[in-house]
PDB file of C-alpha atoms in Angstrom:
ATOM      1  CA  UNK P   1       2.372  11.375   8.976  1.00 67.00           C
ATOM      2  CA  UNK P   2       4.141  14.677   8.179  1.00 76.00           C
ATOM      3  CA  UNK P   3       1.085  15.609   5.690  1.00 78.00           C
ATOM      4  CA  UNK P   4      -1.454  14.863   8.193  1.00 81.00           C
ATOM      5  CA  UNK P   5       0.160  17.291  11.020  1.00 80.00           C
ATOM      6  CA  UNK P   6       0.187  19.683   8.251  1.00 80.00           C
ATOM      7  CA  UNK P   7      -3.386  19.431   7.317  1.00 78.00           C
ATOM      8  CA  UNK P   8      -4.755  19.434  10.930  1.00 81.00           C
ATOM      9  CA  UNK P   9      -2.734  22.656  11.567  1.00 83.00           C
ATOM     10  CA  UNK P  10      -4.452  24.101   9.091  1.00 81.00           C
ATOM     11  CA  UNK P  11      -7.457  23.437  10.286  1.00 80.00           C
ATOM     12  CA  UNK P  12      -6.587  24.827  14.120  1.00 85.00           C
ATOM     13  CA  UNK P  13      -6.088  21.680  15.602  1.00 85.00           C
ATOM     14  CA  UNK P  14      -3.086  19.676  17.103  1.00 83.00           C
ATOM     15  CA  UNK P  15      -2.509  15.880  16.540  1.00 85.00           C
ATOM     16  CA  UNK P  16      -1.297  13.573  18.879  1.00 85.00           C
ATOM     17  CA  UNK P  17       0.695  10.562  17.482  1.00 87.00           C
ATOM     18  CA  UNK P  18       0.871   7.133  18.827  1.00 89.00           C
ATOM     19  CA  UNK P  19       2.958   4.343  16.977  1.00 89.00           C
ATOM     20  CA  UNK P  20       1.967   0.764  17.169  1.00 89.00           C
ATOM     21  CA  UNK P  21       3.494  -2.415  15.879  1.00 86.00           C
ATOM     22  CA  UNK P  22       2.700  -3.958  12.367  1.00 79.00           C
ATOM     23  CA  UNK P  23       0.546  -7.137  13.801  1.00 81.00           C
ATOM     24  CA  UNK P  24      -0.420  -4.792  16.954  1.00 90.00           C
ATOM     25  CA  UNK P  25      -4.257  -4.606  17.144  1.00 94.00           C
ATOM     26  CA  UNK P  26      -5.200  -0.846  16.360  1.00 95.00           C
ATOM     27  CA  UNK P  27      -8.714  -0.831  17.809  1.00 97.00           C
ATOM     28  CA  UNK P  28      -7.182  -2.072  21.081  1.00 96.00           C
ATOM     29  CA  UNK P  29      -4.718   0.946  20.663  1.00 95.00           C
ATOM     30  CA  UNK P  30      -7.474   3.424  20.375  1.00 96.00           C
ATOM     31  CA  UNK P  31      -9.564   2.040  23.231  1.00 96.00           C
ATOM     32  CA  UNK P  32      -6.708   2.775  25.294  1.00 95.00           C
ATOM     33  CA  UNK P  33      -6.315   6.306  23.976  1.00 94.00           C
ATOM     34  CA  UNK P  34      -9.788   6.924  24.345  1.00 94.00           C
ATOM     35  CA  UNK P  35      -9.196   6.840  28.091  1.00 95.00           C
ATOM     36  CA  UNK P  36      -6.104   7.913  28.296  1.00 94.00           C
ATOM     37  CA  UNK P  37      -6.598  10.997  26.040  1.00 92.00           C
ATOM     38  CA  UNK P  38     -10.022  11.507  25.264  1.00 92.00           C
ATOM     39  CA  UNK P  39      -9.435  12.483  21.953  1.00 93.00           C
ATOM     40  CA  UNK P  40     -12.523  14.746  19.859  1.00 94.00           C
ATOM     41  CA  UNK P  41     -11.397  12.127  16.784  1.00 95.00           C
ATOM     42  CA  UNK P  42      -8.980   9.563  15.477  1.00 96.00           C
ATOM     43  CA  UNK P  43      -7.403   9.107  12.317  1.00 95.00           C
ATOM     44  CA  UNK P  44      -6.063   5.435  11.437  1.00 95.00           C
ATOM     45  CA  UNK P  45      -3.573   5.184   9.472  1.00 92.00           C
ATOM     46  CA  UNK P  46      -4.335   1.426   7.829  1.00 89.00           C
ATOM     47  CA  UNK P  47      -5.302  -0.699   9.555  1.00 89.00           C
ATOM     48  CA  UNK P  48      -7.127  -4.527   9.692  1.00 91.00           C
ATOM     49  CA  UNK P  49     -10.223  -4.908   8.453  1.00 94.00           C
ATOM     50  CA  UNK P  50     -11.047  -7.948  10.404  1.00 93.00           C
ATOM     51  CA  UNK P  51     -10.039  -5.849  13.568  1.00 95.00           C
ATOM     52  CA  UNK P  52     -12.271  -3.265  12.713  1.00 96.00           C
ATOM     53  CA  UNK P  53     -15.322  -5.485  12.075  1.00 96.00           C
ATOM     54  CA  UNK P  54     -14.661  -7.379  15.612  1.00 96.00           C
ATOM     55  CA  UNK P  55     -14.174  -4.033  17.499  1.00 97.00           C
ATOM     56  CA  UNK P  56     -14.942  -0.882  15.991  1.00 97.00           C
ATOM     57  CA  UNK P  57     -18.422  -0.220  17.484  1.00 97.00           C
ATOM     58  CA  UNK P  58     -16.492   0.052  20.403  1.00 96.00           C
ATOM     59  CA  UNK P  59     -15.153   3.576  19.105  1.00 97.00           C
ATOM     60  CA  UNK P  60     -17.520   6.776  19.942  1.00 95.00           C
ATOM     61  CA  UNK P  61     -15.759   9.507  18.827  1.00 96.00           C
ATOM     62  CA  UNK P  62     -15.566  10.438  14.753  1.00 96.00           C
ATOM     63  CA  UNK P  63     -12.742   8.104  12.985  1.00 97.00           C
ATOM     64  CA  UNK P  64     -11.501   8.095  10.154  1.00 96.00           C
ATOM     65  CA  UNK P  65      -9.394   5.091   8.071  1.00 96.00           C
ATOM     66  CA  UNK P  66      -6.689   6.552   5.828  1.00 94.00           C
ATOM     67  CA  UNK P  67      -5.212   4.689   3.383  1.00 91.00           C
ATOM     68  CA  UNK P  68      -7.668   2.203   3.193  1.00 91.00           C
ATOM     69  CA  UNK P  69     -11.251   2.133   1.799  1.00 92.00           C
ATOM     70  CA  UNK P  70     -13.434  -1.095   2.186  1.00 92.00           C
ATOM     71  CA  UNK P  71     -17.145  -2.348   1.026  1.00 90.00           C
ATOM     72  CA  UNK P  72     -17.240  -4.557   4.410  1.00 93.00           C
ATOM     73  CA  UNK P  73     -16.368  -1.970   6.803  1.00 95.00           C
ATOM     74  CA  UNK P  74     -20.122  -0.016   7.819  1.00 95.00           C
ATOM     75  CA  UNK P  75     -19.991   2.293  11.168  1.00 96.00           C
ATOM     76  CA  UNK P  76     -21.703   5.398  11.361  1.00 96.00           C
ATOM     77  CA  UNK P  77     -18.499   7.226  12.548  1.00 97.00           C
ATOM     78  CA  UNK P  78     -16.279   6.049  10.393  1.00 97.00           C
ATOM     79  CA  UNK P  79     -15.252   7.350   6.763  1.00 97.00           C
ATOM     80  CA  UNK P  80     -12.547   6.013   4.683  1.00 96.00           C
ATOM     81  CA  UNK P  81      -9.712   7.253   2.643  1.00 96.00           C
ATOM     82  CA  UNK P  82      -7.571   5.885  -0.049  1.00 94.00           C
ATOM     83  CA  UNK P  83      -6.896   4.597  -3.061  1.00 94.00           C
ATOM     84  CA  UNK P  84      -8.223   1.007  -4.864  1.00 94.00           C
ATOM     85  CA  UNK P  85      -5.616  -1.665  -4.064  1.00 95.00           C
ATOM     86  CA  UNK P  86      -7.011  -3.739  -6.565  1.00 96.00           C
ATOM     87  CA  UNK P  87      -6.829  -1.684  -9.420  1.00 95.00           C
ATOM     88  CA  UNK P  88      -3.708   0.118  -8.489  1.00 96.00           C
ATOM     89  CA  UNK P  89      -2.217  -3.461  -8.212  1.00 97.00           C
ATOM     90  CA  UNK P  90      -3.717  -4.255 -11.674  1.00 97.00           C
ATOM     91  CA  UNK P  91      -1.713  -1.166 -13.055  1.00 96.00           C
ATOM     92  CA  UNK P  92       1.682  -2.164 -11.859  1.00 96.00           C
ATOM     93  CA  UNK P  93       1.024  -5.748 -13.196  1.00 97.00           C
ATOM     94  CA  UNK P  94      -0.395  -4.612 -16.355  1.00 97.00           C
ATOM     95  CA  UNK P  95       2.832  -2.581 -17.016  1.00 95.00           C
ATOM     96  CA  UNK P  96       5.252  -5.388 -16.567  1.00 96.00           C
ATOM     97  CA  UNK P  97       2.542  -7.338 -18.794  1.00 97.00           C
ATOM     98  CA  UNK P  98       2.836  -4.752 -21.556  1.00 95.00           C
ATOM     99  CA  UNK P  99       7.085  -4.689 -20.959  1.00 93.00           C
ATOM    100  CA  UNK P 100       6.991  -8.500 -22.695  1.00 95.00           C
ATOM    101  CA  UNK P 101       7.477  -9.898 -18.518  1.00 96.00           C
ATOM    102  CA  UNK P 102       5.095 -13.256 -18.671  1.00 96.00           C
ATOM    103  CA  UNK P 103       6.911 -14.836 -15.112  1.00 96.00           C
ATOM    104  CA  UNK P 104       5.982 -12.464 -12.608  1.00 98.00           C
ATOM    105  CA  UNK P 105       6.731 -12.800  -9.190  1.00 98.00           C
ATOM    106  CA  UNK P 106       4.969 -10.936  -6.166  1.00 98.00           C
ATOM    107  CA  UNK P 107       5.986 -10.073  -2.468  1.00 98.00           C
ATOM    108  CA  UNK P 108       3.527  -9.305  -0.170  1.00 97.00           C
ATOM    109  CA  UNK P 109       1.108  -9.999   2.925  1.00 93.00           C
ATOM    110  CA  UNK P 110      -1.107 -13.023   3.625  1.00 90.00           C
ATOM    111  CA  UNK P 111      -5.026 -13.055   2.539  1.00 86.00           C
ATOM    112  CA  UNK P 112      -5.837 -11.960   5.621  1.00 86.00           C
ATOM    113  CA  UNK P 113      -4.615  -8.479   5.181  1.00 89.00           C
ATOM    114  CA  UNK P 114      -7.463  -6.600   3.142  1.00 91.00           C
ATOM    115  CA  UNK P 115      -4.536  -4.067   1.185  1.00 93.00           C
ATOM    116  CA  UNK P 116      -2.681  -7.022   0.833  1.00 95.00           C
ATOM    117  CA  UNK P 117      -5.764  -9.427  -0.782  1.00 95.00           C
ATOM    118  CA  UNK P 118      -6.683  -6.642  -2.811  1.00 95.00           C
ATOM    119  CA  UNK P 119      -3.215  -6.133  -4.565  1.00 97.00           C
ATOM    120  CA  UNK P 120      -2.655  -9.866  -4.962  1.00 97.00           C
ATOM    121  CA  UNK P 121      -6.387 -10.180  -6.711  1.00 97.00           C
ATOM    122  CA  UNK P 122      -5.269  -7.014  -8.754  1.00 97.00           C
ATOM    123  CA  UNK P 123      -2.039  -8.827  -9.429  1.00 98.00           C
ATOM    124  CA  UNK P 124      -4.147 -12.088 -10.602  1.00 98.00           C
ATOM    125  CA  UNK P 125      -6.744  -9.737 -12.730  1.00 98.00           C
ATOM    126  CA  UNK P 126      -3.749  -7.947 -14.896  1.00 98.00           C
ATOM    127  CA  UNK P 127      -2.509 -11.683 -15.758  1.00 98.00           C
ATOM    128  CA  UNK P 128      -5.637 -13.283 -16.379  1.00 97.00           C
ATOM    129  CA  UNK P 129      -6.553 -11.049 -18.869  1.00 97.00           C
ATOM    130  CA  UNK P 130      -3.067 -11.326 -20.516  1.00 98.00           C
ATOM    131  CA  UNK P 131      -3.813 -15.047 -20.689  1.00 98.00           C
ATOM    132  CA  UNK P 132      -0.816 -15.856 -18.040  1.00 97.00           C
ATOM    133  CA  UNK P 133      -1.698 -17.775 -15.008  1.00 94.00           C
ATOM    134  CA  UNK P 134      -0.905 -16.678 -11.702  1.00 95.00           C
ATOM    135  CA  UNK P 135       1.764 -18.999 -10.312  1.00 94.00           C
ATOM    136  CA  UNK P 136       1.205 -19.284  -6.365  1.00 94.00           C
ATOM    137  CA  UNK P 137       5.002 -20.813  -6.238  1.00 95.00           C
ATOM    138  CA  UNK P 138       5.802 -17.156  -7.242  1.00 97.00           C
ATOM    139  CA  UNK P 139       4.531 -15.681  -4.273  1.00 97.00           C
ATOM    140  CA  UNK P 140       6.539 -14.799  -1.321  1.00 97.00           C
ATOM    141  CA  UNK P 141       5.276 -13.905   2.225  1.00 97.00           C
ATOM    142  CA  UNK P 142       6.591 -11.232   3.790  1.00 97.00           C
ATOM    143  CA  UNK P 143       6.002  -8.254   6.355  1.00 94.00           C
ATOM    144  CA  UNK P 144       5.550  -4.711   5.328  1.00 94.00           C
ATOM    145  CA  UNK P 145       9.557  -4.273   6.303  1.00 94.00           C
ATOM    146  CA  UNK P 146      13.003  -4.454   4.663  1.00 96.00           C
ATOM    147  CA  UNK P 147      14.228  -7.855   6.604  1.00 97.00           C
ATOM    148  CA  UNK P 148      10.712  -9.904   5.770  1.00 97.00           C
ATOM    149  CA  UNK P 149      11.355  -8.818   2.356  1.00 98.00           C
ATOM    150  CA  UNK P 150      14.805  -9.162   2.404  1.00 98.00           C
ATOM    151  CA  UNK P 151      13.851 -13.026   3.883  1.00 98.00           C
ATOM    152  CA  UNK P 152      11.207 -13.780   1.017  1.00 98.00           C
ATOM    153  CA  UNK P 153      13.098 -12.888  -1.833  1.00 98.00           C
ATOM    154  CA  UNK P 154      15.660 -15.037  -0.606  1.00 98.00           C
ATOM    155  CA  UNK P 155      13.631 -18.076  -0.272  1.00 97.00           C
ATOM    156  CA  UNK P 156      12.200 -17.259  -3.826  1.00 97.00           C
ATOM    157  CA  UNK P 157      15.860 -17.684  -4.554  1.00 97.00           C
ATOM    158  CA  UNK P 158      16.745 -20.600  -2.898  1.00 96.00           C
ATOM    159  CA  UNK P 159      13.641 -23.071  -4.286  1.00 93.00           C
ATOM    160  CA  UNK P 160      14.779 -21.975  -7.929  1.00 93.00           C
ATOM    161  CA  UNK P 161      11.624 -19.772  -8.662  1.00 93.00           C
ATOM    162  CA  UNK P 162      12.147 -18.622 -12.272  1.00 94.00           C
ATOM    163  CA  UNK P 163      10.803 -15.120 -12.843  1.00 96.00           C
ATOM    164  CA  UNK P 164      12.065 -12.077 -14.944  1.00 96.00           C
ATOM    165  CA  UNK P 165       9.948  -9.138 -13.099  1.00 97.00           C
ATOM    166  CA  UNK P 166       8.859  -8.736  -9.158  1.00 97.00           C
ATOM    167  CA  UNK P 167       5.792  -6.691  -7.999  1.00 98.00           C
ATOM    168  CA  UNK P 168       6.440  -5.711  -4.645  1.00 98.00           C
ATOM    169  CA  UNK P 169       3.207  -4.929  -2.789  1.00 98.00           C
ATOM    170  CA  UNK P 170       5.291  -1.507  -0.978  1.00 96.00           C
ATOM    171  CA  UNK P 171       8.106   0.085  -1.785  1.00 96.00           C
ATOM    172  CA  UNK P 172       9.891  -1.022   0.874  1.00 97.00           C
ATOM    173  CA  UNK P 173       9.302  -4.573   0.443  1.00 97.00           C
ATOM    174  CA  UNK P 174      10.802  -3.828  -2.411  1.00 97.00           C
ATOM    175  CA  UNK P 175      13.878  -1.879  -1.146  1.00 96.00           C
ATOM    176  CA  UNK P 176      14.154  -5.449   0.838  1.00 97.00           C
ATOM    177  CA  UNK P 177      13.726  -7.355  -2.105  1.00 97.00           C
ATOM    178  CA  UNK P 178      16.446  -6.048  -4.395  1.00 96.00           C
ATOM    179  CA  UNK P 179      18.701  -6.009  -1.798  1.00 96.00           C
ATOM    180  CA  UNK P 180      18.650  -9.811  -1.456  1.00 97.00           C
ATOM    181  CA  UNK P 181      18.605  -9.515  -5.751  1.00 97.00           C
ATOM    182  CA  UNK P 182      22.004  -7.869  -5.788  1.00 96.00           C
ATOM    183  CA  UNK P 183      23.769  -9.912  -2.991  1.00 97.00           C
ATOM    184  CA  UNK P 184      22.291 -13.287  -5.197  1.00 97.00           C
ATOM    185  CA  UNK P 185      24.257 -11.836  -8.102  1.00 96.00           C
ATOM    186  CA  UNK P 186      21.292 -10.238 -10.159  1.00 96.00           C
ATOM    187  CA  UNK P 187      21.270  -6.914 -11.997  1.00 94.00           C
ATOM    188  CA  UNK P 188      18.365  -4.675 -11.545  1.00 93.00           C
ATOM    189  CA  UNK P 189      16.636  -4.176 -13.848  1.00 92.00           C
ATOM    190  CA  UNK P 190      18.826  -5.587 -16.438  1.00 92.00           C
ATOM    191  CA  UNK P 191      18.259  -9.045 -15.037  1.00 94.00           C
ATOM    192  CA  UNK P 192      14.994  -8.873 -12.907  1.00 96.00           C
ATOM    193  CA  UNK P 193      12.591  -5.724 -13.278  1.00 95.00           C
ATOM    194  CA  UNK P 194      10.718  -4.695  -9.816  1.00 96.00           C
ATOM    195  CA  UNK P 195       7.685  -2.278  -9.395  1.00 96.00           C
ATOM    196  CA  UNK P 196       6.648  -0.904  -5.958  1.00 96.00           C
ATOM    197  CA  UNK P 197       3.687   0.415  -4.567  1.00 96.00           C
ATOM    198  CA  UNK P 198       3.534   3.433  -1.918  1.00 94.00           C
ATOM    199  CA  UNK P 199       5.445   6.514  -3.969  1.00 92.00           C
ATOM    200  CA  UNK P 200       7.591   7.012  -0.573  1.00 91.00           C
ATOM    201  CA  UNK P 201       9.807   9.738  -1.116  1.00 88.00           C
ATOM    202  CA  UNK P 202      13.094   7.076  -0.852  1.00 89.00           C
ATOM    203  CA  UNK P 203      11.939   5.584  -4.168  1.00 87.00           C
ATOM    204  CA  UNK P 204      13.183   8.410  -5.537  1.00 86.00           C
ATOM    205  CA  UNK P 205      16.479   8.112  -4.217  1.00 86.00           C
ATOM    206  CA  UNK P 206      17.396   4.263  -4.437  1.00 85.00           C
ATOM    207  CA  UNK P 207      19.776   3.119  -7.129  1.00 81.00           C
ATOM    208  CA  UNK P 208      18.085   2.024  -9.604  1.00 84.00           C
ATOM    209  CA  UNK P 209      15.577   4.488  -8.597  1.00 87.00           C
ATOM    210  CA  UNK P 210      12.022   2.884  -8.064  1.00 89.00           C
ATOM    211  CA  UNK P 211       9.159   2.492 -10.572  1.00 92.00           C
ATOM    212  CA  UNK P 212       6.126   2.537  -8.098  1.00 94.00           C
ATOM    213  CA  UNK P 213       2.739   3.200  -7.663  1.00 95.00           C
ATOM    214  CA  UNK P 214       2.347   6.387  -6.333  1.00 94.00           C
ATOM    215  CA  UNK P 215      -0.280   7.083  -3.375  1.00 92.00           C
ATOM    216  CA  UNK P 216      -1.411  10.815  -3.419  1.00 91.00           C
ATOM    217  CA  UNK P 217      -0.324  10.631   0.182  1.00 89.00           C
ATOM    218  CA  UNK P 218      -0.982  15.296   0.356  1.00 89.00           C
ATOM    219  CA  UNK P 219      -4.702  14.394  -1.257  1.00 92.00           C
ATOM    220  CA  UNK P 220      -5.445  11.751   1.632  1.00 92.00           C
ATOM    221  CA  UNK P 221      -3.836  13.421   4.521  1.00 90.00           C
ATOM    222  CA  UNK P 222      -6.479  16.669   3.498  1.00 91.00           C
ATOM    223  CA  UNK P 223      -9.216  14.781   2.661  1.00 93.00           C
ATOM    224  CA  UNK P 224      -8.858  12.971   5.758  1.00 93.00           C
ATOM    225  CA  UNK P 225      -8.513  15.670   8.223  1.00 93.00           C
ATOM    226  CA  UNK P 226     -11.581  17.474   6.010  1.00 94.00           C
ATOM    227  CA  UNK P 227     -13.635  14.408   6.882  1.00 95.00           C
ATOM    228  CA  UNK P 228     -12.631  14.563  10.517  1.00 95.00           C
ATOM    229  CA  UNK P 229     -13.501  17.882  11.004  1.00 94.00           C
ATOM    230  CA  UNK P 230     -17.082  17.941   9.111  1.00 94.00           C
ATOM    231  CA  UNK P 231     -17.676  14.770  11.505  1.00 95.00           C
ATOM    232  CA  UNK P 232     -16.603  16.924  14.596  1.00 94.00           C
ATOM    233  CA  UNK P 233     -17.730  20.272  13.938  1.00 94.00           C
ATOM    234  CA  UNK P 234     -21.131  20.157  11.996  1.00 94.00           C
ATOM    235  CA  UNK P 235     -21.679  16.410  12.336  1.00 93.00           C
ATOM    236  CA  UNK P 236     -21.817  15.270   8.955  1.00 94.00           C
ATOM    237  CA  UNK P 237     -21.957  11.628   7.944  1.00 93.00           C
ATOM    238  CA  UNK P 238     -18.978   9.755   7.455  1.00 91.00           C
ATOM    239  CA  UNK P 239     -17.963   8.232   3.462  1.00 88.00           C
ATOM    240  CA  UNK P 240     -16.188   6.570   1.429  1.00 88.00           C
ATOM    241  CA  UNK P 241     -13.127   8.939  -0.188  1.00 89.00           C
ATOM    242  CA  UNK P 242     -11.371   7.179  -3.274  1.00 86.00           C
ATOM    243  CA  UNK P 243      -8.099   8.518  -4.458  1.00 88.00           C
ATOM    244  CA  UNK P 244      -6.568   8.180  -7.645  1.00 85.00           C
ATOM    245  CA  UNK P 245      -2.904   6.717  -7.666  1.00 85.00           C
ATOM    246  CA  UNK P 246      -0.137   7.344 -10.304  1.00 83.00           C
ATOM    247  CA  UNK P 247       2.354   5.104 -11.815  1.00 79.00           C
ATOM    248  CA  UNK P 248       5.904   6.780 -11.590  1.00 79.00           C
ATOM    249  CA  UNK P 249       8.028   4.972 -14.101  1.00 64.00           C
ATOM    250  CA  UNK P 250      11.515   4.966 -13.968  1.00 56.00           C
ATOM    251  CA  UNK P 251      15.095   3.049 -14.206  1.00 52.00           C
ATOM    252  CA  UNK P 252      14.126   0.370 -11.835  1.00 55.00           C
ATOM    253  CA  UNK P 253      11.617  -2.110 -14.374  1.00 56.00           C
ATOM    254  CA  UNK P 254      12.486  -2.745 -18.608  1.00 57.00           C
ATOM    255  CA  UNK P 255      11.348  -4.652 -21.271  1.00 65.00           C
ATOM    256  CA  UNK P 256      12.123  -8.106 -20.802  1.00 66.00           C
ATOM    257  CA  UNK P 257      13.418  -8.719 -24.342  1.00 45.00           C
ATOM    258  CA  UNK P 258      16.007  -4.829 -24.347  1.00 44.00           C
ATOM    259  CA  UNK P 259      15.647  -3.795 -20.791  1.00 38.00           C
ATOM    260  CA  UNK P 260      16.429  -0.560 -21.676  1.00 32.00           C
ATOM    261  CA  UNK P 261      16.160   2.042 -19.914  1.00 28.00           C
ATOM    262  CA  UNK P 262      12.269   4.243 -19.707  1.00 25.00           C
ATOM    263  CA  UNK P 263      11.772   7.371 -19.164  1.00 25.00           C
ATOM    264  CA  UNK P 264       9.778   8.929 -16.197  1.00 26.00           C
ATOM    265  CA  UNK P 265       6.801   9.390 -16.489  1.00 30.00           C
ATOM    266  CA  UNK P 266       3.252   9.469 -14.842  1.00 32.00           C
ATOM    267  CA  UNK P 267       0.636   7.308 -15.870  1.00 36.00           C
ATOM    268  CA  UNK P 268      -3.066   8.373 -14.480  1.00 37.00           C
ATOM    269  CA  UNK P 269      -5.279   5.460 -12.704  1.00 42.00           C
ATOM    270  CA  UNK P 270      -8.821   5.526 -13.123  1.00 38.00           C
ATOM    271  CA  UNK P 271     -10.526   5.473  -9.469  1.00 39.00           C
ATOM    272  CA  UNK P 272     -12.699   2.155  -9.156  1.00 38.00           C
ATOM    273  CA  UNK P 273     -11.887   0.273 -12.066  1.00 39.00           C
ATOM    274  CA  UNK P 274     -10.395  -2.852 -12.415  1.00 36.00           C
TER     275      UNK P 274
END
C-alpha cells in the first residue's frame, strides 16, 4: 500500500484508500466509490476473479488488478499486475522437494480463490514431477489471516496428519501456522520446515525468520501506477504485466534428514513457467 502512494506521488497524483473485508465483494466496493468519489482510475489490490467476471463491465474508468494476473479476466480497461501463482508455488514446493521433504502439507484458500487454485496446482505440479502424490488429507483451509491459520494447522494436528514440511500459501498464514506448531510442542524447523509466500517485511523479523517467496511488491506498485497513468493520460490499452518473484531462503525450512541450518539466499523465478 505504502509503495503504491509512493509511486502515484511520483507521478503527481494523490491516492485515496478504501479497505474492505477479505470475502467483501470488491467490484461492489468500487461501484460505490465510483459515485461517491468519481475517481479518474482504480487500482485493486487482489481481488476475485469470479467477481470480476460477474461485474467488472460495470467499471468505466481505467483499472488496474495488482497482484494478480489472469487468462480469464478480458475488459478493455483493465490491465493486470503480478506475479505467476502457479509457478511461484511450484518453486517453494520444489525446494522442500529438493530438501529430502516427501510429506508436504499446505495451508491455504478454497478452489474458488484464483491465487489460491493457482498455488495449490503449483503445489501439485512440483510433487508430481518428484513422483509424490498430492495428499488432499494434507490440506488445510484457512483465511488469508493469523487465527484461520492458526485454526487449520490445528486441525491438521488434531486428525494425526503426518507431514515433515508446510507450504503456507502467505506469509502470514504461515506466521498463524507455526504458532499453533510451537504451542503443539514442535520445533521449527528442526521438527517441521515451513515456506511462505508474500516476502512481507515481518518475515524478516519472526523467529525462525521466514523462508518465503518473495513478491517484488516496489516493481508492481510502479508498474501498476505506470499502467494507470498511460490508461488515463494518453489512453493506451490495458495488459497483462508479469513479475518475477524470488525465493528468500532462510532459518525457517531444512533438510529433512540434518535440518541444518541454510544460508540466505535468493533464488531467481523464471516469469511464466511452470
Amino acid at each position: 500500500m505504502v509503495q503504491l502512494q509512493r509511486a502515484a506521488t511520483l507521478y503527481g497524483y494523490n491516492g485515496i484508500i478504501s479497505y474492505i473485508d477479505e470475502n467483501a465483494n470488491e467490484i461492489d466496493a468500487a461501484e460505490k466509490i465510483l459515485r461517491e468519489i468519481k475517481p479518474k482510475g482504480i487500482i485493486f489490490l487482489g481481488g476475485s476473479v469470479a467477481n470480476f467476471q460477474n461485474g467488472f463491465s460495470n467499471i468505466s474508468v481505467p483499472s488496474v488488478l495488482a497482484t494478480l494476473v489472469s487468462d480469464e479476466l478480458h475488459f478493455p480497461n483493465l490491465s493486470m499486475v503480478g506475479v505467476d501463482d502457479r509457478a511461484a508455488a511450484h518453486t517453494a514446493v520444489a525446494h522442500l522437494i529438493a530438501q529430502g521433504h516427501s510429506k508436504i502439507a499446505v495451508l491455504g484458500g478454497p478452489t474458488t480463490s484464483f491465487p489460491s487454485r493457482m498455488r495449490r496446482l503449483g503445489a501439485q505440479d512440483a510433487m508430481e514431477q518428484a513422483g509424490l502424490a498430492f495428499d488432499d488429507r494434507l490440506y488445510g483451509l484457512s483465511n488469508y489471516d493469523f487465527e484461520s491459520a492458526y485454526h487449520a494447522m490445528n486441525s491438521l494436528l488434531a486428525r494425526r496428519a503426518e507431514f515433515t514440511a508446510l507450504f503456507a500459501m502467505s506469509d502470514v498464514i504461515a506466521f498463524g501456522a507455526i504458532r499453533a506448531l510451537v504451542s503443539a510442542g514442535f520445533r521449527v524447523p528442526q521438527d517441521v520446515s515451513v515456506i511462505g509466500f508474500d516476502g512481507i517485511t515481518m518475515s524478516r523479523y519472526c523467529v525462525p525468520v521466514m523462508t518465503t517467496i518473495v513478491q517484488p511488491s516496489e516493481q508492481i506498485a510502479l508498474q501498476s501506477i505506470e499502467l494507470l497513468i498511460n490508461q488515463i493520460e494518453h489512453g493506451a490499452r490495458p495488459r497483462p504485466s508479469p513479475c518475477s518473484p524470488s525465493c528468500s531462503r532462510a532459518k525457517a525450512s531444512a533438510p529433512a534428514a540434518t535440518r541444518s541450518n541454510i544460508s540466505f539466499d535468493f533464488l531467481p523465478l523464471p516469469v511464466g513457467g511452470k
